[in-house]
Amino acid sequence: YVASEQTAAPDVTAETAPMEVAYVEEVLPPSLFPGLKKRLEDAPPLLRDSRFYLRPRTYHFDRQRDGADDSLATAYGGWLAFASGDWRERVRAEARLFTTQRAHGPRDKDGTLLLAEGQEGFWVLGEANVEVDLTDSVSTTLYRQSLNLPYLNRSDSRMVPNTFEAYTLRKRPDDRWAFLVSHVRQMKLRNSDDFVSMAQAAGFEDEDEPLTVGSARIDLAPGVNVGAVYQHAWEFMGTFYAEGNAVVRPTEELELKFGAQYTKQDSVGDEIGGDFDTHVYGGKLAASWRNAILTFAFTRTDDTRIRNPFGGYPGYLSLMIQSFNRAEEDGWLVGLSYDFGRLGLPGLSGFVNYAEGDTPDNGGFASPDQEELDITVDYRFQSRALSGLWIRARAATLDQDDDVPGAVDVDDFRVILNYEWPIL
C-alpha cells in the first residue's frame, strides 16, 4: 500500500517503510493562485492559513483471470478538501469530499474496487474532523479522519481511500520519537459510501465491535529507527506488528538499507472470526547507487493466513495482485527501481518487482505455488503549468501452479492520472 501512493525513490534514504509513513504529515505545494492567497494576508489565522484544494483522479483497471471472472472499469473522480487555519493557535478543522463515477464498467465485470458494488458511482464526506493541539507536539483528532498505520490504513490504490471514524491522540516525530493511540468506531471502505462498524468492515454483518490501536516509533540515530503497533479488533483479533530499519553508507555513492518486520496475529474475545494464531516475519536488503535501487526480501508465514480487512498489508512481498502471506508460505522478492532524473529526464521513474511463493502441495494448508511480476512506470510533470499532474501505468502477471486445485492465473493492467491542484 506504500508503493501505491509513491513513485520510485532516488535512493534508499528517501524510501519509506510502513512505520516511517505512519507519522508523515501532508505538505501541500504553494497555491496556484498567489494573488488570491495574498488577499488573505491581513485576515485572522483561521482564514489566512486555510487551504482549499482539488485532487482529481482518473483510473482504468483491467484484471483478466484464467479460471475466474474478469474485472473491468474506468472511473473518474477524486476529492475536494478544505483545511482551516488555527483558531486561538490550537484548534483547526478539516473536511474532504470524495467521489468516484463510472465512465465505463460492464455490469458482469464488477470487482475492480474502483466503484461501489454493481459498478455504481458514489459521493461521500470521507473526512470531517477537528484537531486540537494539547501541547506543541501532541494533538487530538476527533471524528472522520485518515489513518496510515500497518494493517489500518488508507490503502489508496483505487479511486478513493479507506477513511475512519476515530478519536485519536498523536505525538509528532519532532524530537526523535512519536506515538499514536486511537479508538476507531467505524470505517468507510474504499469502494463504499457507508461508514460501518469495524466488525462489519471485516465481514461480520451482525456485529458492532470497534477497534483500539496504539503505536510508537523512535529514531535511534540518523537513518536508524524501530517501531511497533498493536491493534485490538474487539471480539475478533489482535495484531501486533514490529519493524526496524537501518541505513548505512559504505561509500559516498553506495547506500544500504536493512529492514526487518514481524507480525503476530491471533483471535481474541468471542472469536467471531474463529480460533486462530499465526505470525509472519521478513527481512529486506536494499542497495542504491546512482538513482538505482536493487532490493531483495523474504517472508515466512506460519500455519494460518494473515488477515488485513482494515487496510493494506505491510509485508515486503505485498504486490499488486498477491501478498504472499498464505498459510505456510515461503516467499522471496527481487526488485529494481530507477529515477531517470540523473539522465536528464526529471519526473520519470519506474520499478519492477518479481516474487515467488511456495506452499505445501498437500494437506490442510495446500495451495498453489505462485510467481508474480509487477512493472510500474511513473511520470510527474515538471512544468509550472502542469505541476501536480502524475501519470502512472502499471502491469502485473500472476502465474499459479496448476497441479494444486484453486489455481488462477491473472493479468492486471492499470492506468492512473492523479492531479494535485491547490487553489488556496
mmCIF file of N, CA and C in Angstrom, residues 69-113:
data_model
loop_
_atom_site.group_PDB
_atom_site.id
_atom_site.type_symbol
_atom_site.label_atom_id
_atom_site.label_comp_id
_atom_site.label_asym_id
_atom_site.label_seq_id
_atom_site.Cartn_x
_atom_site.Cartn_y
_atom_site.Cartn_z
ATOM 1 N N ASP A 69 -13.898 -14.961 -13.057
ATOM 2 C CA ASP A 69 -14.473 -13.818 -13.756
ATOM 3 C C ASP A 69 -13.466 -12.670 -13.857
ATOM 4 N N ASP A 70 -13.525 -11.953 -14.975
ATOM 5 C CA ASP A 70 -12.687 -10.769 -15.167
ATOM 6 C C ASP A 70 -13.310 -9.566 -14.452
ATOM 7 N N SER A 71 -12.474 -8.538 -14.221
ATOM 8 C CA SER A 71 -12.946 -7.280 -13.643
ATOM 9 C C SER A 71 -12.463 -6.134 -14.522
ATOM 10 N N LEU A 72 -13.362 -5.214 -14.864
ATOM 11 C CA LEU A 72 -13.019 -4.130 -15.782
ATOM 12 C C LEU A 72 -13.839 -2.896 -15.450
ATOM 13 N N ALA A 73 -13.170 -1.744 -15.361
ATOM 14 C CA ALA A 73 -13.878 -0.474 -15.158
ATOM 15 C C ALA A 73 -12.932 0.683 -15.442
ATOM 16 N N THR A 74 -13.521 1.805 -15.828
ATOM 17 C CA THR A 74 -12.823 3.084 -15.912
ATOM 18 C C THR A 74 -13.641 4.080 -15.107
ATOM 19 N N ALA A 75 -12.986 4.786 -14.208
ATOM 20 C CA ALA A 75 -13.697 5.701 -13.320
ATOM 21 C C ALA A 75 -12.998 7.053 -13.283
ATOM 22 N N TYR A 76 -13.753 8.074 -12.916
ATOM 23 C CA TYR A 76 -13.193 9.407 -12.727
ATOM 24 C C TYR A 76 -13.764 9.982 -11.434
ATOM 25 N N GLY A 77 -13.041 10.893 -10.852
ATOM 26 C CA GLY A 77 -13.497 11.488 -9.600
ATOM 27 C C GLY A 77 -12.334 12.120 -8.860
ATOM 28 N N GLY A 78 -12.194 11.755 -7.575
ATOM 29 C CA GLY A 78 -11.141 12.318 -6.744
ATOM 30 C C GLY A 78 -11.724 12.919 -5.491
ATOM 31 N N TRP A 79 -11.119 14.020 -5.020
ATOM 32 C CA TRP A 79 -11.679 14.646 -3.832
ATOM 33 C C TRP A 79 -11.422 16.138 -3.778
ATOM 34 N N LEU A 80 -12.301 16.793 -3.023
ATOM 35 C CA LEU A 80 -12.247 18.218 -2.748
ATOM 36 C C LEU A 80 -11.996 18.368 -1.255
ATOM 37 N N ALA A 81 -10.971 19.132 -0.887
ATOM 38 C CA ALA A 81 -10.564 19.197 0.519
ATOM 39 C C ALA A 81 -10.461 20.629 1.002
ATOM 40 N N PHE A 82 -10.798 20.815 2.280
ATOM 41 C CA PHE A 82 -10.654 22.110 2.943
ATOM 42 C C PHE A 82 -10.020 21.873 4.309
ATOM 43 N N ALA A 83 -9.010 22.679 4.636
ATOM 44 C CA ALA A 83 -8.388 22.638 5.955
ATOM 45 C C ALA A 83 -8.263 24.072 6.453
ATOM 46 N N SER A 84 -8.827 24.344 7.595
ATOM 47 C CA SER A 84 -8.800 25.709 8.121
ATOM 48 C C SER A 84 -7.441 26.030 8.729
ATOM 49 N N GLY A 85 -7.204 27.307 8.964
ATOM 50 C CA GLY A 85 -6.066 27.707 9.765
ATOM 51 C C GLY A 85 -6.379 27.526 11.241
ATOM 52 N N ASP A 86 -5.488 27.991 12.092
ATOM 53 C CA ASP A 86 -5.657 27.799 13.535
ATOM 54 C C ASP A 86 -6.613 28.833 14.133
ATOM 55 N N TRP A 87 -7.454 28.341 15.023
ATOM 56 C CA TRP A 87 -8.275 29.211 15.845
ATOM 57 C C TRP A 87 -7.680 29.201 17.250
ATOM 58 N N ARG A 88 -7.322 30.412 17.728
ATOM 59 C CA ARG A 88 -6.665 30.563 19.019
ATOM 60 C C ARG A 88 -5.401 29.690 19.124
ATOM 61 N N GLU A 89 -4.715 29.529 18.000
ATOM 62 C CA GLU A 89 -3.417 28.868 17.892
ATOM 63 C C GLU A 89 -3.448 27.374 18.211
ATOM 64 N N ARG A 90 -4.636 26.807 18.428
ATOM 65 C CA ARG A 90 -4.664 25.408 18.852
ATOM 66 C C ARG A 90 -5.703 24.544 18.136
ATOM 67 N N VAL A 91 -6.712 25.131 17.548
ATOM 68 C CA VAL A 91 -7.835 24.365 17.017
ATOM 69 C C VAL A 91 -7.957 24.602 15.517
ATOM 70 N N ARG A 92 -8.164 23.527 14.774
ATOM 71 C CA ARG A 92 -8.361 23.633 13.338
ATOM 72 C C ARG A 92 -9.333 22.540 12.886
ATOM 73 N N ALA A 93 -9.915 22.714 11.710
ATOM 74 C CA ALA A 93 -10.886 21.759 11.176
ATOM 75 C C ALA A 93 -10.490 21.344 9.766
ATOM 76 N N GLU A 94 -10.940 20.156 9.372
ATOM 77 C CA GLU A 94 -10.622 19.641 8.043
ATOM 78 C C GLU A 94 -11.792 18.811 7.531
ATOM 79 N N ALA A 95 -12.021 18.857 6.221
ATOM 80 C CA ALA A 95 -13.073 18.056 5.599
ATOM 81 C C ALA A 95 -12.652 17.682 4.186
ATOM 82 N N ARG A 96 -13.031 16.466 3.771
ATOM 83 C CA ARG A 96 -12.743 16.009 2.412
ATOM 84 C C ARG A 96 -13.972 15.297 1.862
ATOM 85 N N LEU A 97 -14.380 15.740 0.688
ATOM 86 C CA LEU A 97 -15.497 15.143 -0.027
ATOM 87 C C LEU A 97 -14.942 14.302 -1.170
ATOM 88 N N PHE A 98 -15.235 13.000 -1.151
ATOM 89 C CA PHE A 98 -14.715 12.077 -2.146
ATOM 90 C C PHE A 98 -15.812 11.675 -3.125
ATOM 91 N N THR A 99 -15.394 11.382 -4.353
ATOM 92 C CA THR A 99 -16.342 10.834 -5.324
ATOM 93 C C THR A 99 -15.621 9.925 -6.308
ATOM 94 N N THR A 100 -16.354 8.936 -6.789
ATOM 95 C CA THR A 100 -15.915 8.115 -7.904
ATOM 96 C C THR A 100 -17.136 7.858 -8.779
ATOM 97 N N GLN A 101 -16.971 8.030 -10.080
ATOM 98 C CA GLN A 101 -18.076 7.901 -11.018
ATOM 99 C C GLN A 101 -17.662 6.997 -12.178
ATOM 100 N N ARG A 102 -18.617 6.248 -12.664
ATOM 101 C CA ARG A 102 -18.345 5.268 -13.722
ATOM 102 C C ARG A 102 -18.284 5.928 -15.088
ATOM 103 N N ALA A 103 -17.154 5.789 -15.762
ATOM 104 C CA ALA A 103 -17.044 6.172 -17.164
ATOM 105 C C ALA A 103 -17.309 4.966 -18.062
ATOM 106 N N HIS A 104 -16.820 3.802 -17.612
ATOM 107 C CA HIS A 104 -17.058 2.546 -18.332
ATOM 108 C C HIS A 104 -16.946 1.414 -17.330
ATOM 109 N N GLY A 105 -17.862 0.457 -17.416
ATOM 110 C CA GLY A 105 -17.810 -0.671 -16.488
ATOM 111 C C GLY A 105 -18.941 -1.639 -16.736
ATOM 112 N N PRO A 106 -18.686 -2.704 -17.487
ATOM 113 C CA PRO A 106 -19.734 -3.712 -17.708
ATOM 114 C C PRO A 106 -20.223 -4.294 -16.381
ATOM 115 N N ARG A 107 -21.530 -4.461 -16.257
ATOM 116 C CA ARG A 107 -22.107 -4.948 -15.008
ATOM 117 C C ARG A 107 -21.622 -6.346 -14.656
ATOM 118 N N ASP A 108 -21.267 -7.137 -15.676
ATOM 119 C CA ASP A 108 -20.826 -8.509 -15.413
ATOM 120 C C ASP A 108 -19.316 -8.597 -15.161
ATOM 121 N N LYS A 109 -18.647 -7.439 -15.065
ATOM 122 C CA LYS A 109 -17.200 -7.424 -14.772
ATOM 123 C C LYS A 109 -16.906 -6.547 -13.568
ATOM 124 N N ASP A 110 -17.718 -6.719 -12.533
ATOM 125 C CA ASP A 110 -17.565 -5.981 -11.287
ATOM 126 C C ASP A 110 -16.334 -6.507 -10.532
ATOM 127 N N GLY A 111 -15.964 -5.806 -9.469
ATOM 128 C CA GLY A 111 -14.894 -6.296 -8.608
ATOM 129 C C GLY A 111 -13.596 -5.538 -8.697
ATOM 130 N N THR A 112 -13.562 -4.418 -9.415
ATOM 131 C CA THR A 112 -12.322 -3.644 -9.518
ATOM 132 C C THR A 112 -12.037 -2.851 -8.248
ATOM 133 N N LEU A 113 -13.059 -2.600 -7.422
ATOM 134 C CA LEU A 113 -12.991 -1.749 -6.235
ATOM 135 C C LEU A 113 -12.834 -0.267 -6.567
#
